[in-house]
Tab-separated table of C-alpha atoms in Angstrom:
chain	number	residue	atom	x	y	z
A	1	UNK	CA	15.729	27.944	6.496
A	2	UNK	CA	16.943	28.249	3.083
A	3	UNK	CA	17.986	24.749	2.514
A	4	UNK	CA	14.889	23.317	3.702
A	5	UNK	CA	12.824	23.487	0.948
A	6	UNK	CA	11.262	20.624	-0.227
A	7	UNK	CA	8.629	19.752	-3.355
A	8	UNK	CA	6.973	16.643	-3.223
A	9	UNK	CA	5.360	15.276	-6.106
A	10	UNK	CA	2.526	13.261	-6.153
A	11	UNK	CA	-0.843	13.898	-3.608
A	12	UNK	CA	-1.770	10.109	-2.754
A	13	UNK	CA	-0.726	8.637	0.743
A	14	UNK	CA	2.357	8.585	0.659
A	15	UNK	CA	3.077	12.415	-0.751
A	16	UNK	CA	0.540	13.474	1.769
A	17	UNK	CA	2.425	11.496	4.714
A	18	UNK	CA	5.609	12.456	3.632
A	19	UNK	CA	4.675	15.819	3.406
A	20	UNK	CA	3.561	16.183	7.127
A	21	UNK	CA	6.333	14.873	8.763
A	22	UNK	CA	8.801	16.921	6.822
A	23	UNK	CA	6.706	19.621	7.791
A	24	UNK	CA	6.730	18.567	11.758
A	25	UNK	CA	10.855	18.941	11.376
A	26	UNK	CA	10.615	22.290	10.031
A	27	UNK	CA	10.792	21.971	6.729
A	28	UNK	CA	9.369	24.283	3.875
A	29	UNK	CA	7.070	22.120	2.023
A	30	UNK	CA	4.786	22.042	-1.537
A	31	UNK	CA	3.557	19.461	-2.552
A	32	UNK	CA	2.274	18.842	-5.978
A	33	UNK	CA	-0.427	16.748	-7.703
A	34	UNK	CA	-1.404	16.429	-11.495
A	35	UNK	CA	-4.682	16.165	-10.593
A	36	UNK	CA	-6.369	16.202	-7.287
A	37	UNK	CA	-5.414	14.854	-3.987
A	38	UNK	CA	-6.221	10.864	-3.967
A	39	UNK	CA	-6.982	11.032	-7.629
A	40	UNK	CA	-4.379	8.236	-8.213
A	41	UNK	CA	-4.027	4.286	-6.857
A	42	UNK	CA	-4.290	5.611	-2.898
A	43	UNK	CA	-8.488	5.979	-3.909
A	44	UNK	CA	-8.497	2.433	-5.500
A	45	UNK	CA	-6.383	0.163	-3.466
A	46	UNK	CA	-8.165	-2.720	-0.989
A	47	UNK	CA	-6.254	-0.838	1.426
A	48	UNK	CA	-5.250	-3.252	3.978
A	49	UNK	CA	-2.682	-3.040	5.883
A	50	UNK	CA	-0.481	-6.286	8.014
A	51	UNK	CA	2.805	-6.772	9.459
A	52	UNK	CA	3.028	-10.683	7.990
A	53	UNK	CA	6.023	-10.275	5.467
A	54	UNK	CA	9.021	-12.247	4.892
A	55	UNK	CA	11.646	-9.509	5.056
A	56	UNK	CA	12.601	-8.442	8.629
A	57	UNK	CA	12.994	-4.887	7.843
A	58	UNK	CA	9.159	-4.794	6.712
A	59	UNK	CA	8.024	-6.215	9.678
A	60	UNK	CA	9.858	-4.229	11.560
A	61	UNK	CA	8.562	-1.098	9.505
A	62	UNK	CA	5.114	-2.194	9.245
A	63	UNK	CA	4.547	-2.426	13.152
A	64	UNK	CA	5.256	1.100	13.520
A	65	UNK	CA	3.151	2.035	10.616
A	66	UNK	CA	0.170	0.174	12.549
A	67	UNK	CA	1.059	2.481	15.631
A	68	UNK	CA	0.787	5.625	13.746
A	69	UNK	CA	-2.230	5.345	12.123
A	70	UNK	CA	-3.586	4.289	15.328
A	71	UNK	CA	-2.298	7.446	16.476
A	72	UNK	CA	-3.104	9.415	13.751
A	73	UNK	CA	-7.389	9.867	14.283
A	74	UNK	CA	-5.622	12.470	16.964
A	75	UNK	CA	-4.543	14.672	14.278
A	76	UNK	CA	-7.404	14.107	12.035
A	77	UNK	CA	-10.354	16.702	11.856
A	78	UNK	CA	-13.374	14.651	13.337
A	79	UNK	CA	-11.336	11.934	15.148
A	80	UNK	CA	-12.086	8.850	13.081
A	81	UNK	CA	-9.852	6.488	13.312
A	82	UNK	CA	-8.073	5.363	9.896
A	83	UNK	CA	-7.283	1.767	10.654
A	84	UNK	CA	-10.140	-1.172	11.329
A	85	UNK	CA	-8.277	-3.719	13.305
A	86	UNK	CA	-9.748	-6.942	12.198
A	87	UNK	CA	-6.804	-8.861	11.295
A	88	UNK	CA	-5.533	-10.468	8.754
A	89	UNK	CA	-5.890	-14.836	8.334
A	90	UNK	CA	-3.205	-16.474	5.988
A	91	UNK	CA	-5.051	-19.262	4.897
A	92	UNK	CA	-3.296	-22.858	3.335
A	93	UNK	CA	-4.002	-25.965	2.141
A	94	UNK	CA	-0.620	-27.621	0.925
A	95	UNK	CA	1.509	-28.947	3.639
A	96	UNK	CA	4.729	-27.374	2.093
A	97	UNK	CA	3.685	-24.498	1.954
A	98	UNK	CA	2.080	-24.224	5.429
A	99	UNK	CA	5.603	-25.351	6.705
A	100	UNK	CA	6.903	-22.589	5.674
A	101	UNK	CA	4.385	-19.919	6.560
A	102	UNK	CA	5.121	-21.192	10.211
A	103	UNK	CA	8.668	-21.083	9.531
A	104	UNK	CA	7.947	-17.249	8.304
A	105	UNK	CA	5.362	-16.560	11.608
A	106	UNK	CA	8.432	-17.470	13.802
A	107	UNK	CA	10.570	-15.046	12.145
A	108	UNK	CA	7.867	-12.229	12.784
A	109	UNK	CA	7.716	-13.058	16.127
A	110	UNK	CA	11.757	-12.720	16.440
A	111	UNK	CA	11.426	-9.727	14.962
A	112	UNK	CA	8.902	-7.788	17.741
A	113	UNK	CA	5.399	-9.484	15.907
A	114	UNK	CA	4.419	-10.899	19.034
A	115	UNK	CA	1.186	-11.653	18.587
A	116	UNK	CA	1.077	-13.504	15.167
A	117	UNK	CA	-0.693	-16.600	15.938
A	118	UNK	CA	-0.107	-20.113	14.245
A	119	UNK	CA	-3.207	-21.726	14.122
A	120	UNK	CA	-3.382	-25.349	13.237
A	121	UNK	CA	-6.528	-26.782	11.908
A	122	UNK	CA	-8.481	-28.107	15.113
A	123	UNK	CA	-7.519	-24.045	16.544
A	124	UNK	CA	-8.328	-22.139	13.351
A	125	UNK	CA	-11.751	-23.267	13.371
A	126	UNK	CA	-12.503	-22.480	16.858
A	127	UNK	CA	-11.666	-19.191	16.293
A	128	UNK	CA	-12.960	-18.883	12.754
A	129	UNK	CA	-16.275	-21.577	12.083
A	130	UNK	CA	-16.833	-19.738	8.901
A	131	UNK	CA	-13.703	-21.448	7.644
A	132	UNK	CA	-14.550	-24.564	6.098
A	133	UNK	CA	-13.366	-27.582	7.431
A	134	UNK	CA	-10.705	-30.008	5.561
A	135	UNK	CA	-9.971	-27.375	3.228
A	136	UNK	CA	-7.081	-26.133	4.705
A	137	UNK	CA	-3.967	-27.525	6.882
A	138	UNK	CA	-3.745	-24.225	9.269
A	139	UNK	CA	-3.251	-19.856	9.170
A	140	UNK	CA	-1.426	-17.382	10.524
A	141	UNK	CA	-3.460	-14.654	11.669
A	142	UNK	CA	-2.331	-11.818	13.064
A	143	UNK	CA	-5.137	-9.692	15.524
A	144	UNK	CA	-3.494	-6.154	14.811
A	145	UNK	CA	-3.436	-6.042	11.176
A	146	UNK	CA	-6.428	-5.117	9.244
A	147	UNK	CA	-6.940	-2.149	6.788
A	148	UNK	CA	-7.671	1.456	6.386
A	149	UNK	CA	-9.846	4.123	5.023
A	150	UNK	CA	-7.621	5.558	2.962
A	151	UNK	CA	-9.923	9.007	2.104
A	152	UNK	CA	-9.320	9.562	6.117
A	153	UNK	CA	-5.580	9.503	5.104
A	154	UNK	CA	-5.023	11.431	1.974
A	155	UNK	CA	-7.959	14.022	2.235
A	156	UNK	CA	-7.618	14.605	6.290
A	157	UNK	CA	-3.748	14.333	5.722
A	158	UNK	CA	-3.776	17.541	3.356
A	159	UNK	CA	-6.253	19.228	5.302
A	160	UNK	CA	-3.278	18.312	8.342
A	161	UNK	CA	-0.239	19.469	6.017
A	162	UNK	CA	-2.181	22.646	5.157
A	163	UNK	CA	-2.627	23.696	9.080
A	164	UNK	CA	0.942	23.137	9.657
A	165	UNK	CA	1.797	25.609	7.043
A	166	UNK	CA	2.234	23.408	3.839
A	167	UNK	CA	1.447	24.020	0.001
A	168	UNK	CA	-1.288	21.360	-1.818
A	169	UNK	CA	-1.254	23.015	-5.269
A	170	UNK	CA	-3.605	20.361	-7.069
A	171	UNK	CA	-3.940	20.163	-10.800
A	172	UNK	CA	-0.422	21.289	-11.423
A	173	UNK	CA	1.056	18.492	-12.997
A	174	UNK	CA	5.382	18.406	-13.373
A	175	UNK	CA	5.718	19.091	-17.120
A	176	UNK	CA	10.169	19.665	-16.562
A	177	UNK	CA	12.734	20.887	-14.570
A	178	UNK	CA	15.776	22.437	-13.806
A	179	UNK	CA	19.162	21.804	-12.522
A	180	UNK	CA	22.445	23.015	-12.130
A	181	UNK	CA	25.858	21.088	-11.574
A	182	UNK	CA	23.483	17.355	-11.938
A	183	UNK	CA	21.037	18.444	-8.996
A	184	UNK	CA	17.404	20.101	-9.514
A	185	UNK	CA	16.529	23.604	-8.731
A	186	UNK	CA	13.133	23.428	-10.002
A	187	UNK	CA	10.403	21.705	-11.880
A	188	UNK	CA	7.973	23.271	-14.630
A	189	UNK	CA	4.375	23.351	-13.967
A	190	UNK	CA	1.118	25.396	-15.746
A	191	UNK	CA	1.533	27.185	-12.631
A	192	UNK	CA	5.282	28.495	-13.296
A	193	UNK	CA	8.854	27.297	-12.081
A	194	UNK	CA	8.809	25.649	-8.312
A	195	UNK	CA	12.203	25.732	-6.766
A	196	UNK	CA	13.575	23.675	-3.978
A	197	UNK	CA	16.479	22.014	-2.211
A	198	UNK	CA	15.133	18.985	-2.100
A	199	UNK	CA	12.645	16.938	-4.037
A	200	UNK	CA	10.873	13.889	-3.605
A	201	UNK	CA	9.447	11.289	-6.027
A	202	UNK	CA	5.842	9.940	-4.817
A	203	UNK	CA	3.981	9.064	-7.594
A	204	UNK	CA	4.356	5.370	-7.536
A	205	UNK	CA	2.972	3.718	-11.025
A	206	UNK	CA	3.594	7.039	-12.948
A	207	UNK	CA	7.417	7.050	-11.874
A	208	UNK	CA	8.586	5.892	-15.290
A	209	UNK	CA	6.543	8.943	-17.247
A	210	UNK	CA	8.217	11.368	-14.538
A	211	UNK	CA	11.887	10.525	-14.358
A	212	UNK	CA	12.683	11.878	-18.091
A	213	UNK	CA	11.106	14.899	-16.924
A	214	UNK	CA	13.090	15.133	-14.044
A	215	UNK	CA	16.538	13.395	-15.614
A	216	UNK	CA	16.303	10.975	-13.196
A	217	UNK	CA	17.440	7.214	-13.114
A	218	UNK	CA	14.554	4.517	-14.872
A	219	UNK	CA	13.725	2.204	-12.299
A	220	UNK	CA	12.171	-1.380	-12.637
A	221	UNK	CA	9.014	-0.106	-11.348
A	222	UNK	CA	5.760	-1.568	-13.796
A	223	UNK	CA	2.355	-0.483	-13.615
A	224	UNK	CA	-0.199	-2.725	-13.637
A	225	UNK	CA	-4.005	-3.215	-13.905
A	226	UNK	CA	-5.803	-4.683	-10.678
A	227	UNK	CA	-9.548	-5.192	-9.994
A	228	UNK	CA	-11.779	-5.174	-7.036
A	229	UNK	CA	-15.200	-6.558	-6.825
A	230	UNK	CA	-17.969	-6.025	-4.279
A	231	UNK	CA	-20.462	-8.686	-3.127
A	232	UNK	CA	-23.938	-8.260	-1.419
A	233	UNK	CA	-24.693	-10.060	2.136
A	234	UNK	CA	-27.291	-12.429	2.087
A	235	UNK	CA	-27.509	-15.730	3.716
A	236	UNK	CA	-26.310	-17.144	6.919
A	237	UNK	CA	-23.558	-14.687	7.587
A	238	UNK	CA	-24.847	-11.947	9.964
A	239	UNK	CA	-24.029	-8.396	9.827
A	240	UNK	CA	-22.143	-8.744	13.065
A	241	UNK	CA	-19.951	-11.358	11.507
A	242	UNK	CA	-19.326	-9.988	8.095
A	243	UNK	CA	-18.673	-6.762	10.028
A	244	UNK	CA	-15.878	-8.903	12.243
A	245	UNK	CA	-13.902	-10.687	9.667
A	246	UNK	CA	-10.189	-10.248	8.954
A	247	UNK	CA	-8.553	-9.725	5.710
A	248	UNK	CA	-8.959	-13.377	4.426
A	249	UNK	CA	-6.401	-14.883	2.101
A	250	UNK	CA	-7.379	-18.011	0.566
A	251	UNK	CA	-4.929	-20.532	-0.204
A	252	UNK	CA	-5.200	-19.875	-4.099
A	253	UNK	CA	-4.717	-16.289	-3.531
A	254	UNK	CA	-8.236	-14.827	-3.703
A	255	UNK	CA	-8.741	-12.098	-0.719
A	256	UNK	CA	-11.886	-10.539	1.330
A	257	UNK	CA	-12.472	-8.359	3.714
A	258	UNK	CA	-15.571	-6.554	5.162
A	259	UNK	CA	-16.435	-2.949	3.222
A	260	UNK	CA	-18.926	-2.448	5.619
A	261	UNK	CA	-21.992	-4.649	7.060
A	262	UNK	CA	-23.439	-5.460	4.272
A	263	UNK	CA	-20.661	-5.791	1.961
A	264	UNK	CA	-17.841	-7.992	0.999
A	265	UNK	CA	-14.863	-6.609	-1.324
A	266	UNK	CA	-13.081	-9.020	-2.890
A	267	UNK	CA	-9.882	-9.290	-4.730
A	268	UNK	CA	-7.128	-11.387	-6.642
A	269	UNK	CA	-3.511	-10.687	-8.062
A	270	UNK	CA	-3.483	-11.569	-11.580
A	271	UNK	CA	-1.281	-12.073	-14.975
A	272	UNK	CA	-1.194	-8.708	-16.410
A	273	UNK	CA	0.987	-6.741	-19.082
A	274	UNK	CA	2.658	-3.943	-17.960
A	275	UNK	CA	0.870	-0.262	-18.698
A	276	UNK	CA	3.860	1.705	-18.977
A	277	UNK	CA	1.928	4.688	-21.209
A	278	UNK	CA	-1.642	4.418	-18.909
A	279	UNK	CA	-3.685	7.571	-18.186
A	280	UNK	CA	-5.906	8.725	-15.335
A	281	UNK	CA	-8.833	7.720	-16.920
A	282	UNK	CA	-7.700	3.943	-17.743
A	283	UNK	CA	-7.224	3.531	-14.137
A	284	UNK	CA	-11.621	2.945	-14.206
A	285	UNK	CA	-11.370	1.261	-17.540
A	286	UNK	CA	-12.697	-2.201	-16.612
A	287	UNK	CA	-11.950	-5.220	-19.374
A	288	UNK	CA	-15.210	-6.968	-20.215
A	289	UNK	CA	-13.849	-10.032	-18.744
A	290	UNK	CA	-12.854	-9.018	-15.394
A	291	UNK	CA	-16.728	-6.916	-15.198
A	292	UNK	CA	-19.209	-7.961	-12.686
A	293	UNK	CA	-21.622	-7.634	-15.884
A	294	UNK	CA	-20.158	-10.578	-17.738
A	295	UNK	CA	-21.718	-13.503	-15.854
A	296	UNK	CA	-21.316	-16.562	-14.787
A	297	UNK	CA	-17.911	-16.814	-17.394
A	298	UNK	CA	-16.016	-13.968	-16.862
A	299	UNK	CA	-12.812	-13.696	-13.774
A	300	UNK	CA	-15.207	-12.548	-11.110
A	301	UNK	CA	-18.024	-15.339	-10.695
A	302	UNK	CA	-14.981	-17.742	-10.830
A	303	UNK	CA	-13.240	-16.024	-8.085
A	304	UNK	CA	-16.704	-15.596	-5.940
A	305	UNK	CA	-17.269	-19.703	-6.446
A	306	UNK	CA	-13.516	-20.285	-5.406
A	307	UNK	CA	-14.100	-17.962	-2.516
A	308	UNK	CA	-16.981	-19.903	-1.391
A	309	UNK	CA	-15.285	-23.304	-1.530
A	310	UNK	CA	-13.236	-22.122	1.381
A	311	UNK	CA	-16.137	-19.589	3.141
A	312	UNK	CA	-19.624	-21.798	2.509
A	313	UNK	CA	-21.624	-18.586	3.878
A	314	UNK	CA	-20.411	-16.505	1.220
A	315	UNK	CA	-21.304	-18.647	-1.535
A	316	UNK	CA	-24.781	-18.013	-0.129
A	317	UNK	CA	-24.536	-14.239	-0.658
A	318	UNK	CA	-26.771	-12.172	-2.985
A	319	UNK	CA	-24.381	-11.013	-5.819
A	320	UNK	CA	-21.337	-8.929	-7.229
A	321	UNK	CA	-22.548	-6.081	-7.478
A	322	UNK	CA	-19.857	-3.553	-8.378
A	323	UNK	CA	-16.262	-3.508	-9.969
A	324	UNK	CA	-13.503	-1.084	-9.439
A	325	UNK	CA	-9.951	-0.794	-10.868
A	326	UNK	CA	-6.308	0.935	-10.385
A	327	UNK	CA	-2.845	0.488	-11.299
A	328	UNK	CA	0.088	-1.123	-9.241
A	329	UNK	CA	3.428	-0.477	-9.280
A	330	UNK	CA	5.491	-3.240	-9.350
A	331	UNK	CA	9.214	-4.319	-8.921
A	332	UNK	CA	11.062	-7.373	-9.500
A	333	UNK	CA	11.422	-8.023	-5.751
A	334	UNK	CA	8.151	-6.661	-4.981
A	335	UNK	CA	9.555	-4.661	-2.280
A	336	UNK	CA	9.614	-0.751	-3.129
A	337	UNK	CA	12.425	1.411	-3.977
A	338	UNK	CA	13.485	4.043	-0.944
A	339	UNK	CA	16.460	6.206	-1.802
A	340	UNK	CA	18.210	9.142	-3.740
A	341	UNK	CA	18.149	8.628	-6.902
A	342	UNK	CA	21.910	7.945	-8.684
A	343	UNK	CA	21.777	10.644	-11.370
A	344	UNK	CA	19.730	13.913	-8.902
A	345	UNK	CA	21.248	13.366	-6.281
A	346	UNK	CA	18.518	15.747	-4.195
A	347	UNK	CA	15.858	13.761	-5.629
A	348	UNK	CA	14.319	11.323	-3.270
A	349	UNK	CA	12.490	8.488	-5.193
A	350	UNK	CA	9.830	6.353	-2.676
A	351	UNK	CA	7.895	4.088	-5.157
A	352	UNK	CA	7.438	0.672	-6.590
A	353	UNK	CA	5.293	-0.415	-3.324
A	354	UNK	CA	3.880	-3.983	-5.039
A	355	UNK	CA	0.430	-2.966	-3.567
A	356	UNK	CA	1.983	-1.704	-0.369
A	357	UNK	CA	2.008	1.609	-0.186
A	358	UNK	CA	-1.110	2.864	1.370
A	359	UNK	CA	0.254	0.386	4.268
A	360	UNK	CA	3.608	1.292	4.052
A	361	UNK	CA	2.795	5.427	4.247
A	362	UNK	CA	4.445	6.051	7.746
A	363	UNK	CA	7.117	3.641	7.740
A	364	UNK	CA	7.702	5.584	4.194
A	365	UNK	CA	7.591	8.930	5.386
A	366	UNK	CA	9.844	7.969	8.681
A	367	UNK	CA	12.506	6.841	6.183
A	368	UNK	CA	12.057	9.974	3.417
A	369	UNK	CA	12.339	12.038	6.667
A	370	UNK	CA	15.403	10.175	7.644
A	371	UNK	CA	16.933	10.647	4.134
A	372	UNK	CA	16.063	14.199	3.475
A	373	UNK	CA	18.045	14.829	7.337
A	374	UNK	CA	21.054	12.886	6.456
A	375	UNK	CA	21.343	14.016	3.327
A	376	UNK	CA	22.225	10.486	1.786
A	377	UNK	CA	21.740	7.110	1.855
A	378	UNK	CA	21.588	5.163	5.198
A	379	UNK	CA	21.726	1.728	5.784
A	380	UNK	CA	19.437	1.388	8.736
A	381	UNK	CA	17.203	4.102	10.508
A	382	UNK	CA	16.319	4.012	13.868
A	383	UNK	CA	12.403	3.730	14.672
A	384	UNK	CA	11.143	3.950	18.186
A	385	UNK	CA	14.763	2.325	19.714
A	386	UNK	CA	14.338	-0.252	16.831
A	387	UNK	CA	17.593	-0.340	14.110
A	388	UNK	CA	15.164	-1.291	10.769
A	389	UNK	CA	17.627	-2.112	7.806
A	390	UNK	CA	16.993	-0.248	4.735
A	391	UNK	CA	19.249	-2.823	2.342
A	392	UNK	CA	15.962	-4.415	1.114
A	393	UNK	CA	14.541	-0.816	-0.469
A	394	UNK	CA	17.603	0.627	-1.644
A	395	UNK	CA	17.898	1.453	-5.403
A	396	UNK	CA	20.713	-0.650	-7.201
A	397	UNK	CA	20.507	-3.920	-5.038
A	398	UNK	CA	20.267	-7.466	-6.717
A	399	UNK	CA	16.710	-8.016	-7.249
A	400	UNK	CA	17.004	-11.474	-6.412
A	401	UNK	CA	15.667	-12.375	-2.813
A	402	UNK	CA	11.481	-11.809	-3.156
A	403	UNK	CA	9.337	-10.547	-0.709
A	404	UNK	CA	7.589	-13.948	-0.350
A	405	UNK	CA	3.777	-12.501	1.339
A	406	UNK	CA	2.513	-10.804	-1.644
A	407	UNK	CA	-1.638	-10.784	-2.458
């Protein structure tokens, strides 16, 4: 159909995701990446993926995005599934705020989260002995959370929009565009003019380099630098163990999770200045401090000793062995922008995800889908007989009320 052309710009997750379900609705669809597909944050993110949040709507949202990647190995070439379902363990040790973490586990169980457990202390270490004792007060853990491998998403994902009769044109970055009467007709690339009815913005932390280009609105979305660090089993811990942790958040904010048997990846959100003019290859440009190199001084080791105060057995393993970096696109409210954009109005903008995204793909592409159909903005979509409100993602609210479960 004529008016169901669509051009989505940017090849990570969510472009990819997007892309296929506009695609399974009959749409006409290229999408377009400056450099290859995954080359952005969607390769470098600790890719896990829960349902714990303190906004409703997320919740809500995040349970189905759990369901489809769980269905999605049936699309994939090969079969392997893209979500490890370890879980994820809230950890805290101040009374206040482990109050309100139950009050917060309630309100995911209102909202269809079922199985999110409170765990008070005697509990918690019944079902996790590799927590150390009087550290902490009590955890929420939550058995169907976990995280991903995101190369299953974005590479098997464009192999998926391809066979359903997409366009992945990679190295063609968006250089300008076109429009007539306020709405786009077309953007430049090395590759010629792309036209389109509809266009959608997924490039996440390089949203504020591509709005001029497009004449679109600035949103408050800042990239920042985040690292990830990778420590070597040794010890107590078995395989079998490592291999069956959750996505462990301490109660200072440090984060694990098992990379495979015989690895730990760890991770922490930090201060950081906002890299508003970064390119590709910053995103691997590690700062001596934050290096596994700098020893027992730099941001790492300290993390690692932390770590161990709450997990003894991984105090007792052999090393950090490797760093890795990428950017993060952050809003005020920490919760992403999902909506037409104010000044193109056929310009979908779906970024600012806070660390979210690769998480958030489905729910994402459910909602661009939902968008790109009505033709507007909407204030709730319905989700598998479930009414999710949108209010918390749309572009122009107060900023005010923060997503609360942020690592």
């Amino acid at each position: 159909m004529p008016d169901r052309r669509a051009i989505v710009i940017g090849a990570g997750i969510t472009g990819i995701l997007v892309a296929r379900e506009l695609l399974l609705e009959g749409w006409d669809v290229t999408v377009l990446e400056a450099r290859h597909v995954g080359a952005g944050s969607s390769s470098r993110t600790a890719a896990g993926i829960r349902q714990q949040f303190s906004t409703p709507g997320t919740v809500r949202g995040m349970r189905y995005s759990v369901r489809s990647y769980q269905a999605l190995a049936g699309e994939l070439e090969g079969g392997e599934s893209p979500i490890v379902q370890n879980g994820y363990l809230f950890l805290h040790a101040d009374p206040t705020r482990w109050e309100r973490a139950r009050r917060i586990a309630r309100m995911q169980q209102g909202a269809g989260l079922e199985e999110v457990e409170i765990l008070e202390p005697d509990a918690l270490h019944a079902r996790f002995p590799w927590v150390a004792r009087g550290e902490v007060v009590g955890g929420t853990y939550c058995p169907t959370d976990g995280f991903l491998r995101p190369h299953l998403i974005y590479n098997g994902g464009a192999d998926r929009v391809r066979r359903l009769g997409g366009v992945v044109l990679q190295n063609t970055p968006v250089t300008g565009a076109r429009a007539t009467a306020g709405r786009l007709t077309g953007v430049q690339t090395p590759k010629g003019v792309l036209e389109a009815d509809l266009f959608i913005d997924a490039t996440n932390a390089w949203t504020r380099r591509l709005a001029p280009l497009l004449g679109a609105e600035p949103l408050e979305v800042r990239a920042k630098k985040r690292y990830l660090w990778f420590i070597a089993r040794e010890g107590p811990m078995s395989a079998g163990t490592l291999s069956a942790m959750p996505l462990v958040i301490t109660p200072r904010g440090t984060y694990c999770r098992p990379e495979n048997p015989d690895t730990l990846l760890m991770g922490r959100k930090h201060e950081a200045a906002p890299e508003d003019g970064f390119t590709y290859e910053d995103q691997d440009q590690i700062e001596a401090a934050y290096s596994h190199q700098g020893g027992i001084d730099a941001v790492p080791f300290e993390l690692w000793m932390g770590l161990a105060q709450i997990l003894p057995d991984v105090g007792q393993f052999g090393g950090i062995n490797a760093t890795t970096s990428g950017y993060y696109a952050e809003t005020p409210d920490h919760n992403p922008f999902l909506g037409f954009d104010r000044q193109r109005p056929n310009l979908i903008r779906l970024v600012g995800f806070s660390g979210h995204g690769a998480m958030m793909g489905p729910f994402t592409a459910r909602v661009a889908l939902a968008l790109a159909s009505a033709g507007h903005d909407l204030d709730t979509i319905k989700i598998d007989g479930d009414d999710i409100p949108l209010d918390a993602f749309r572009i122009g609210r107060a900023t005010g009320a923060r997503e609360q479960m942020v690592i």
